[in-house]
C-alpha cells in the first residue's frame, strides 16, 4: 500500500474474498461513486501527524477512559474479549485507577483504565509504550491487586469478582509466537480444562500487528478487533511515523461504522485541544526521556560489562600466559632434572667403564704376569730338559767312551768320536781301572 490518495484498497466481497482496486476514495463499498457528503473526510481540522499517539497512556485514558466516550470503550473491549467467548458487554462504569498497597510501605500503583461491567467483571487495560522487561509480572501484580480489592472493604471471598487484564504493548513480548493477540487462563496440565473464569490475561503486541498489516494479513473490514487495533497503531510518535494507508482504510470503514467515526472525531478533538495537547506532549516527553535514560543506562551498563569482560579477558589471558610460563618453567626444570639425571647416569656409566677398563687392565696384567710366569717355567723346563738332554748325551757319550776304552781304542780317537774332552775320557779310564 502507498500513503497517497491513489492507494490500493482492499474490498470485501460477500464470500469473504478481498478485492484490490485503485483510487477507491471516490467509490462506496458497492463500487458506485459516492456523493459529495460521503466523500467528506472523517478528520476535518488537523493533519494526521498532529493526532495523539493512542499508545501513550495519557491519550489512551483521555479517549477510552472518559465517561462521555463510554460507548466506544464498550465496543473496543468487546472487540478484544470476543476471542475468549465472554458475553458481550453492554455497559461499564469507570473505577478509580489508584491501587493502594496493603501496608503503609507497599508500592502504590495506578492502572491506565479500570472498568466494571454490568456482569460485575473487572477489566483492567494497561498500555505500555516502552518495554520495561517485567510485563508479565507487572500484569500479575495489577491483576492480584484488583482481584483482592473487595477484601480491603471486609467483603467475603464469595464476593470476589472475575478480573480480566488487557495489556497493549508497543513492543514484542513473546518472540517465540507470531500471533499479535494471545490470551491466558488457568488450566489443568493434563486435561487442559479451565480451573476458573476468575482470571484472564490478554497480551496485544502492536509491532506484530503492524507487521501483519504490512504483509497484507489483516482485514479490518471483517475484523472489528483489527480495525480498532489499527486505530491504535496508526500514529507512532516513537518512530515519528503516521500510516496514511491505515488511516484511509479506517476512514472508509468509518463511513459505515458509527463507533469508529465517533472515535475519530473525539480523537481529533482531543488532539486539537491546547490544554490536553500540552499535557500529552509533557507525558510523551517524559516517556521518551525515560526511554532515553533507560537506553543510556543500558549502553553504559553494556559498556561497563564490555570493559569488565575485557578486563576479565585480559586477566584470563594473563592467567593463561602465567600458566604457560609456569608450565614451561616446570617443563624446563623437568628437562634440566632429566639432563642432570642423564649426566649422572653417564658419569656412573663412565665410572663403570673406567672400573671395567681398570679391571681389564688388571686382568690383562695378570694374564701377562701369568704368561710371563709360564714362559719362565717353560724356560726353566726347557733348561732342565736341556740339562737332562745334555746330561743324557753326556752319559751316552761317556758310555760310548767306556765301551771304546774297553775295546782298546785310543783316547784321541774316542775324543774325536764322542766330542768329550781328553781329560774327561782320561777320568773315565781312571774310573774303569
Short mmCIF file of C-alpha atoms in Angstrom, two decimals:
data_model
loop_
_atom_site.label_atom_id
_atom_site.label_comp_id
_atom_site.label_asym_id
_atom_site.label_seq_id
_atom_site.Cartn_x
_atom_site.Cartn_y
_atom_site.Cartn_z
CA UNK A 1 0.00 0.00 0.00
CA UNK A 2 1.03 3.60 -0.56
CA UNK A 3 0.37 6.70 1.51
CA UNK A 4 -1.09 8.72 -1.39
CA UNK A 5 -4.72 9.37 -2.31
CA UNK A 6 -4.39 6.87 -5.15
CA UNK A 7 -3.63 3.97 -2.86
CA UNK A 8 -4.78 0.38 -3.25
CA UNK A 9 -7.90 -0.53 -1.25
CA UNK A 10 -8.93 -3.95 -0.07
CA UNK A 11 -12.65 -4.64 -0.67
CA UNK A 12 -14.65 -7.41 0.98
CA UNK A 13 -16.99 -9.37 -1.24
CA UNK A 14 -19.92 -11.34 0.24
CA UNK A 15 -17.92 -14.57 0.01
CA UNK A 16 -15.14 -13.07 2.13
CA UNK A 17 -12.68 -12.61 -0.75
CA UNK A 18 -10.78 -9.31 -0.64
CA UNK A 19 -10.59 -7.44 -3.92
CA UNK A 20 -7.86 -4.89 -4.68
CA UNK A 21 -8.85 -1.74 -6.57
CA UNK A 22 -7.16 1.56 -7.27
CA UNK A 23 -8.45 5.06 -6.45
CA UNK A 24 -11.35 3.77 -4.37
CA UNK A 25 -11.55 7.02 -2.41
CA UNK A 26 -14.49 8.20 -4.59
CA UNK A 27 -16.42 4.91 -4.55
CA UNK A 28 -18.52 3.20 -1.91
CA UNK A 29 -18.32 -0.47 -0.90
CA UNK A 30 -20.60 -1.48 -3.77
CA UNK A 31 -18.34 0.20 -6.30
CA UNK A 32 -20.71 3.11 -7.01
CA UNK A 33 -19.47 6.67 -6.93
CA UNK A 34 -20.14 8.38 -3.61
CA UNK A 35 -21.95 11.65 -3.40
CA UNK A 36 -20.22 14.73 -2.01
CA UNK A 37 -21.33 14.07 1.58
CA UNK A 38 -19.91 10.54 1.52
CA UNK A 39 -16.50 11.77 0.36
CA UNK A 40 -16.20 14.22 3.25
CA UNK A 41 -13.10 13.44 5.28
CA UNK A 42 -13.54 11.98 8.76
CA UNK A 43 -10.89 14.37 10.15
CA UNK A 44 -11.77 17.92 9.19
CA UNK A 45 -9.39 20.21 11.02
CA UNK A 46 -5.95 18.76 11.77
CA UNK A 47 -3.39 16.83 9.71
CA UNK A 48 -2.68 13.20 10.64
CA UNK A 49 0.75 13.89 12.13
CA UNK A 50 -0.89 16.09 14.79
CA UNK A 51 -3.04 13.25 16.13
CA UNK A 52 -2.02 11.98 19.54
CA UNK A 53 -0.40 8.57 19.64
CA UNK A 54 -3.07 6.47 21.38
CA UNK A 55 -0.38 4.07 22.67
CA UNK A 56 0.70 6.84 25.03
CA UNK A 57 -1.18 6.14 28.26
CA UNK A 58 -2.36 9.75 28.70
CA UNK A 59 -4.00 9.88 25.26
CA UNK A 60 -5.48 6.38 25.66
CA UNK A 61 -7.03 7.24 29.03
CA UNK A 62 -8.43 10.54 27.80
CA UNK A 63 -10.11 8.86 24.85
CA UNK A 64 -11.21 5.48 26.28
CA UNK A 65 -11.37 6.33 29.97
CA UNK A 66 -13.78 9.21 29.55
CA UNK A 67 -17.40 8.84 30.63
CA UNK A 68 -18.67 10.63 27.54
CA UNK A 69 -16.86 8.08 25.34
CA UNK A 70 -18.17 5.07 27.25
CA UNK A 71 -19.93 3.62 24.20
CA UNK A 72 -16.76 3.41 22.10
CA UNK A 73 -14.88 1.93 25.07
CA UNK A 74 -17.50 -0.84 25.26
CA UNK A 75 -17.09 -1.56 21.53
CA UNK A 76 -13.30 -1.59 21.89
CA UNK A 77 -13.40 -4.01 24.86
CA UNK A 78 -15.89 -6.31 23.15
CA UNK A 79 -13.59 -6.50 20.12
CA UNK A 80 -10.80 -7.82 22.35
CA UNK A 81 -12.88 -10.12 24.58
CA UNK A 82 -14.77 -11.83 21.74
CA UNK A 83 -11.76 -14.13 21.35
CA UNK A 84 -12.36 -15.89 24.69
CA UNK A 85 -16.11 -16.25 24.22
CA UNK A 86 -17.23 -13.99 27.06
CA UNK A 87 -20.67 -12.43 26.95
CA UNK A 88 -20.82 -9.09 25.21
CA UNK A 89 -20.52 -6.04 27.39
CA UNK A 90 -23.47 -3.65 27.20
CA UNK A 91 -22.48 -1.17 29.88
CA UNK A 92 -19.48 -0.25 32.03
CA UNK A 93 -18.67 2.05 34.90
CA UNK A 94 -15.27 3.65 35.35
CA UNK A 95 -13.43 3.00 38.61
CA UNK A 96 -10.64 4.79 40.42
CA UNK A 97 -7.39 3.60 38.87
CA UNK A 98 -5.34 4.12 42.05
CA UNK A 99 -4.47 0.81 43.72
CA UNK A 100 -3.30 1.31 47.32
CA UNK A 101 -0.83 -1.06 48.99
CA UNK A 102 -1.97 -3.41 51.72
CA UNK A 103 0.52 -1.92 54.15
CA UNK A 104 1.96 1.56 54.53
CA UNK A 105 5.25 0.69 52.82
CA UNK A 106 3.63 -1.19 49.92
CA UNK A 107 4.10 0.09 46.39
CA UNK A 108 1.29 2.33 45.08
CA UNK A 109 0.10 1.52 41.55
CA UNK A 110 -2.02 3.40 39.04
CA UNK A 111 -3.85 1.49 36.31
CA UNK A 112 -4.35 3.02 32.87
CA UNK A 113 -8.00 2.00 32.65
CA UNK A 114 -10.21 0.11 35.13
CA UNK A 115 -13.88 -0.57 34.47
CA UNK A 116 -16.64 -2.77 35.90
CA UNK A 117 -19.12 -4.36 33.52
CA UNK A 118 -22.84 -4.90 34.09
CA UNK A 119 -21.92 -8.58 34.67
CA UNK A 120 -19.81 -7.45 37.66
CA UNK A 121 -16.48 -8.22 35.95
CA UNK A 122 -13.39 -6.05 36.44
CA UNK A 123 -11.44 -5.15 33.31
CA UNK A 124 -8.02 -3.59 33.63
CA UNK A 125 -6.40 -2.19 30.48
CA UNK A 126 -2.69 -1.36 30.54
CA UNK A 127 -0.83 0.50 27.79
CA UNK A 128 2.93 0.01 27.76
CA UNK A 129 4.69 2.38 25.38
CA UNK A 130 8.19 1.10 26.22
CA UNK A 131 9.48 -2.28 27.29
CA UNK A 132 10.36 -2.37 30.99
CA UNK A 133 11.21 -6.10 30.81
CA UNK A 134 8.76 -7.09 33.57
CA UNK A 135 5.44 -7.03 31.75
CA UNK A 136 4.16 -10.47 32.78
CA UNK A 137 4.96 -9.93 36.46
CA UNK A 138 3.57 -6.38 36.29
CA UNK A 139 0.30 -7.69 34.84
CA UNK A 140 0.07 -10.40 37.52
CA UNK A 141 0.65 -7.77 40.19
CA UNK A 142 -2.07 -5.46 38.85
CA UNK A 143 -4.45 -8.41 38.48
CA UNK A 144 -3.86 -9.57 42.06
CA UNK A 145 -4.38 -6.07 43.47
CA UNK A 146 -7.60 -5.63 41.51
CA UNK A 147 -8.85 -9.11 42.40
CA UNK A 148 -8.27 -8.64 46.15
CA UNK A 149 -9.62 -5.10 46.16
CA UNK A 150 -13.04 -6.08 47.64
CA UNK A 151 -11.33 -7.82 50.57
CA UNK A 152 -9.99 -4.46 51.68
CA UNK A 153 -13.61 -3.49 52.40
CA UNK A 154 -14.22 -6.55 54.55
CA UNK A 155 -16.11 -8.50 51.89
CA UNK A 156 -16.20 -12.31 51.76
CA UNK A 157 -14.24 -14.48 49.32
CA UNK A 158 -17.51 -15.38 47.62
CA UNK A 159 -17.89 -11.72 46.63
CA UNK A 160 -14.61 -11.63 44.65
CA UNK A 161 -15.19 -10.71 41.01
CA UNK A 162 -13.58 -12.00 37.80
CA UNK A 163 -10.71 -9.80 36.70
CA UNK A 164 -9.66 -9.50 33.07
CA UNK A 165 -6.23 -7.97 32.38
CA UNK A 166 -5.69 -6.49 28.92
CA UNK A 167 -2.12 -5.45 28.09
CA UNK A 168 -1.50 -3.44 24.93
CA UNK A 169 2.23 -3.39 24.23
CA UNK A 170 4.16 -1.14 21.88
CA UNK A 171 6.90 -3.80 21.62
CA UNK A 172 7.34 -7.53 21.10
CA UNK A 173 7.00 -9.61 24.26
CA UNK A 174 6.65 -13.21 23.09
CA UNK A 175 9.29 -13.65 20.38
CA UNK A 176 8.51 -17.36 20.00
CA UNK A 177 4.93 -16.69 18.83
CA UNK A 178 3.72 -14.97 15.66
CA UNK A 179 0.18 -14.03 16.81
CA UNK A 180 -0.26 -10.42 17.91
CA UNK A 181 -3.13 -11.29 20.30
CA UNK A 182 -2.67 -14.06 22.90
CA UNK A 183 -4.86 -14.89 25.90
CA UNK A 184 -4.20 -16.94 29.03
CA UNK A 185 -6.20 -18.73 31.76
CA UNK A 186 -5.55 -21.31 34.49
CA UNK A 187 -5.78 -24.84 33.05
CA UNK A 188 -5.25 -28.41 34.22
CA UNK A 189 -1.87 -29.62 32.97
CA UNK A 190 -3.15 -32.89 31.52
CA UNK A 191 -6.79 -32.44 30.51
CA UNK A 192 -6.48 -28.74 29.66
CA UNK A 193 -9.73 -28.00 31.49
CA UNK A 194 -10.16 -24.48 32.80
CA UNK A 195 -9.86 -24.15 36.57
CA UNK A 196 -11.75 -20.88 36.89
CA UNK A 197 -13.11 -18.00 34.87
CA UNK A 198 -11.95 -15.52 37.50
CA UNK A 199 -8.57 -14.97 35.83
CA UNK A 200 -7.97 -13.93 32.23
CA UNK A 201 -4.98 -12.22 30.62
CA UNK A 202 -4.72 -10.66 27.16
CA UNK A 203 -1.47 -9.50 25.56
CA UNK A 204 -1.64 -7.47 22.36
CA UNK A 205 1.71 -6.78 20.66
CA UNK A 206 1.36 -3.79 18.33
CA UNK A 207 4.65 -4.44 16.50
CA UNK A 208 3.32 -7.83 15.32
CA UNK A 209 0.00 -6.23 14.34
CA UNK A 210 1.74 -3.65 12.12
CA UNK A 211 3.89 -6.39 10.57
CA UNK A 212 0.73 -8.35 9.75
CA UNK A 213 -0.74 -5.21 8.17
CA UNK A 214 2.37 -4.68 6.05
CA UNK A 215 2.18 -8.32 4.91
CA UNK A 216 -1.49 -7.79 3.95
CA UNK A 217 -2.64 -10.34 6.56
CA UNK A 218 -5.27 -8.13 8.27
CA UNK A 219 -8.83 -7.50 7.16
CA UNK A 220 -10.26 -4.56 9.14
CA UNK A 221 -13.46 -4.75 7.08
CA UNK A 222 -14.40 -8.11 8.56
CA UNK A 223 -12.45 -7.99 11.84
CA UNK A 224 -13.63 -5.44 14.39
CA UNK A 225 -10.55 -6.14 16.53
CA UNK A 226 -8.21 -5.45 13.58
CA UNK A 227 -9.80 -2.05 12.86
CA UNK A 228 -9.65 -0.90 16.49
CA UNK A 229 -6.07 -2.05 16.99
CA UNK A 230 -5.02 -0.47 13.69
CA UNK A 231 -6.55 2.72 15.06
CA UNK A 232 -4.10 2.48 17.97
CA UNK A 233 -1.18 1.69 15.67
CA UNK A 234 -1.88 4.33 13.03
CA UNK A 235 0.19 7.04 14.73
CA UNK A 236 3.63 6.09 16.00
CA UNK A 237 5.31 9.11 17.62
CA UNK A 238 8.13 6.90 18.86
CA UNK A 239 9.26 6.38 15.26
CA UNK A 240 7.92 9.71 14.02
CA UNK A 241 5.65 7.89 11.60
CA UNK A 242 1.99 8.04 10.57
CA UNK A 243 0.50 5.22 8.49
CA UNK A 244 -1.58 7.08 5.89
CA UNK A 245 -2.71 3.83 4.32
CA UNK A 246 -4.20 2.67 7.63
CA UNK A 247 -5.99 5.99 8.03
CA UNK A 248 -7.55 5.88 4.58
CA UNK A 249 -8.70 2.30 5.12
CA UNK A 250 -10.23 3.11 8.52
CA UNK A 251 -11.65 6.37 7.18
CA UNK A 252 -13.60 4.43 4.59
CA UNK A 253 -14.76 1.85 7.13
CA UNK A 254 -15.84 4.69 9.45
CA UNK A 255 -18.44 5.76 6.87
CA UNK A 256 -20.47 2.70 7.93
CA UNK A 257 -19.03 2.14 11.43
CA UNK A 258 -20.57 4.81 13.65
CA UNK A 259 -18.43 3.93 16.70
CA UNK A 260 -15.23 4.19 14.68
CA UNK A 261 -16.35 7.51 13.15
CA UNK A 262 -17.20 8.86 16.60
CA UNK A 263 -13.79 7.74 17.86
CA UNK A 264 -12.03 9.60 15.04
CA UNK A 265 -13.97 12.76 15.87
CA UNK A 266 -13.25 12.53 19.60
CA UNK A 267 -9.60 11.74 18.82
CA UNK A 268 -9.36 14.84 16.65
CA UNK A 269 -10.99 16.99 19.30
CA UNK A 270 -8.68 15.61 21.98
CA UNK A 271 -5.59 16.20 19.81
CA UNK A 272 -6.55 19.76 18.93
CA UNK A 273 -7.40 20.91 22.47
CA UNK A 274 -4.48 23.03 23.65
CA UNK A 275 -4.64 22.07 27.33
CA UNK A 276 -4.86 18.37 26.50
CA UNK A 277 -2.11 18.75 23.92
CA UNK A 278 0.27 20.30 26.43
CA UNK A 279 -0.36 17.51 28.91
CA UNK A 280 0.06 14.90 26.19
CA UNK A 281 3.32 16.45 24.96
CA UNK A 282 4.59 16.59 28.54
CA UNK A 283 3.72 12.94 29.10
CA UNK A 284 5.25 11.88 25.76
CA UNK A 285 8.43 13.81 26.57
CA UNK A 286 8.55 12.15 29.99
CA UNK A 287 8.18 8.70 28.40
CA UNK A 288 10.79 9.42 25.74
CA UNK A 289 13.16 10.89 28.34
CA UNK A 290 12.70 7.80 30.49
CA UNK A 291 13.32 5.60 27.49
CA UNK A 292 16.39 7.63 26.53
CA UNK A 293 17.67 7.50 30.10
CA UNK A 294 16.99 3.79 30.20
CA UNK A 295 18.74 3.32 26.89
CA UNK A 296 21.65 5.43 28.11
CA UNK A 297 21.79 3.32 31.24
CA UNK A 298 21.70 0.15 29.15
CA UNK A 299 24.50 1.46 26.93
CA UNK A 300 26.54 2.40 29.99
CA UNK A 301 25.90 -0.99 31.53
CA UNK A 302 26.83 -2.65 28.23
CA UNK A 303 29.99 -0.55 28.07
CA UNK A 304 30.72 -1.41 31.70
CA UNK A 305 30.02 -5.07 31.03
CA UNK A 306 32.24 -4.86 27.97
CA UNK A 307 35.05 -3.27 29.98
CA UNK A 308 34.61 -5.81 32.73
CA UNK A 309 34.59 -8.56 30.12
CA UNK A 310 37.70 -7.10 28.50
CA UNK A 311 39.35 -6.91 31.93
CA UNK A 312 38.25 -10.46 32.64
CA UNK A 313 39.58 -11.48 29.24
CA UNK A 314 42.87 -9.71 29.90
CA UNK A 315 43.06 -11.23 33.35
CA UNK A 316 42.27 -14.60 31.82
CA UNK A 317 44.96 -14.03 29.17
CA UNK A 318 47.45 -13.09 31.91
CA UNK A 319 46.47 -16.18 33.86
CA UNK A 320 46.82 -18.32 30.77
CA UNK A 321 50.21 -16.80 30.00
CA UNK A 322 51.29 -17.21 33.60
CA UNK A 323 50.12 -20.78 33.42
CA UNK A 324 52.03 -21.25 30.17
CA UNK A 325 55.16 -19.68 31.72
CA UNK A 326 54.79 -21.86 34.81
CA UNK A 327 54.27 -24.92 32.65
CA UNK A 328 57.31 -24.03 30.51
CA UNK A 329 59.34 -23.33 33.65
CA UNK A 330 58.22 -26.63 35.09
CA UNK A 331 59.00 -28.30 31.79
CA UNK A 332 62.48 -26.73 31.78
CA UNK A 333 63.01 -27.83 35.37
CA UNK A 334 61.95 -31.34 34.46
CA UNK A 335 64.21 -31.31 31.41
CA UNK A 336 67.05 -29.91 33.49
CA UNK A 337 66.48 -32.58 36.10
CA UNK A 338 66.34 -35.15 33.32
CA UNK A 339 69.64 -33.85 31.93
CA UNK A 340 71.19 -33.94 35.40
CA UNK A 341 69.98 -37.49 35.85
CA UNK A 342 71.28 -38.44 32.41
CA UNK A 343 74.58 -36.73 33.14
CA UNK A 344 74.78 -38.56 36.43
CA UNK A 345 73.91 -41.78 34.64
CA UNK A 346 76.61 -41.09 32.04
CA UNK A 347 79.11 -40.37 34.82
CA UNK A 348 78.16 -43.60 36.51
CA UNK A 349 78.45 -45.48 33.25
CA UNK A 350 81.75 -43.76 32.55
CA UNK A 351 82.97 -44.69 36.03
CA UNK A 352 81.73 -48.19 35.45
CA UNK A 353 83.61 -48.29 32.13
CA UNK A 354 86.73 -46.95 33.85
CA UNK A 355 86.41 -49.56 36.52
CA UNK A 356 85.84 -52.26 33.90
CA UNK A 357 88.80 -50.93 31.93
CA UNK A 358 90.90 -50.98 35.07
CA UNK A 359 89.67 -54.44 35.80
CA UNK A 360 90.53 -55.49 32.25
CA UNK A 361 93.95 -53.89 32.63
CA UNK A 362 94.45 -55.73 35.87
CA UNK A 363 93.30 -58.96 34.27
CA UNK A 364 95.50 -58.23 31.30
CA UNK A 365 98.40 -57.55 33.64
CA UNK A 366 97.56 -60.69 35.50
CA UNK A 367 97.49 -62.61 32.24
CA UNK A 368 100.77 -61.01 31.24
CA UNK A 369 102.25 -61.97 34.57
CA UNK A 370 100.85 -65.50 34.25
CA UNK A 371 102.12 -65.70 30.70
CA UNK A 372 105.48 -64.43 31.87
CA UNK A 373 105.41 -66.93 34.68
CA UNK A 374 104.52 -69.66 32.24
CA UNK A 375 107.29 -68.55 29.94
CA UNK A 376 109.71 -68.58 32.84
CA UNK A 377 108.52 -72.03 33.81
CA UNK A 378 108.74 -73.09 30.22
CA UNK A 379 112.22 -71.63 30.05
CA UNK A 380 113.08 -73.39 33.24
CA UNK A 381 111.65 -76.65 31.90
CA UNK A 382 113.48 -76.12 28.67
CA UNK A 383 116.65 -75.52 30.62
CA UNK A 384 116.01 -78.57 32.74
CA UNK A 385 115.18 -80.53 29.63
CA UNK A 386 118.28 -79.23 28.04
CA UNK A 387 120.31 -80.16 31.11
CA UNK A 388 118.72 -83.60 31.14
CA UNK A 389 119.36 -83.97 27.46
CA UNK A 390 122.88 -82.71 27.91
CA UNK A 391 123.35 -84.98 30.86
CA UNK A 392 121.85 -87.89 28.91
CA UNK A 393 124.03 -87.03 25.95
CA UNK A 394 126.99 -86.77 28.26
CA UNK A 395 126.09 -90.08 29.81
CA UNK A 396 125.67 -91.65 26.38
CA UNK A 397 128.94 -90.22 25.22
CA UNK A 398 130.59 -91.44 28.39
CA UNK A 399 129.03 -94.88 27.87
CA UNK A 400 130.39 -94.95 24.32
CA UNK A 401 133.72 -93.77 25.61
CA UNK A 402 133.76 -96.62 28.19
CA UNK A 403 132.86 -99.07 25.50
CA UNK A 404 135.53 -97.81 23.19
CA UNK A 405 138.05 -97.80 26.02
CA UNK A 406 137.19 -101.36 26.72
CA UNK A 407 137.78 -102.11 23.08
CA UNK A 408 141.20 -100.55 23.38
CA UNK A 409 140.59 -97.50 21.34
CA UNK A 410 142.92 -94.57 21.68
CA UNK A 411 141.87 -91.64 23.82
CA UNK A 412 142.34 -89.28 20.86
CA UNK A 413 140.06 -91.34 18.66
CA UNK A 414 137.44 -91.59 21.35
CA UNK A 415 137.59 -87.82 21.92
CA UNK A 416 137.11 -87.18 18.23
CA UNK A 417 134.24 -89.65 18.03
CA UNK A 418 132.23 -88.56 21.13
CA UNK A 419 133.26 -84.93 21.44
CA UNK A 420 134.34 -85.48 25.01
CA UNK A 421 137.47 -83.83 26.20
CA UNK A 422 140.54 -85.96 26.60
CA UNK A 423 140.56 -85.15 30.32
CA UNK A 424 137.01 -86.47 30.68
CA UNK A 425 137.97 -89.64 28.78
CA UNK A 426 141.06 -89.96 30.94
CA UNK A 427 138.88 -89.65 34.05
CA UNK A 428 136.56 -92.37 32.71
CA UNK A 429 139.58 -94.55 32.04
CA UNK A 430 140.80 -94.00 35.53
CA UNK A 431 137.42 -94.91 36.93
CA UNK A 432 137.43 -98.10 34.88
CA UNK A 433 140.81 -99.20 36.21
#
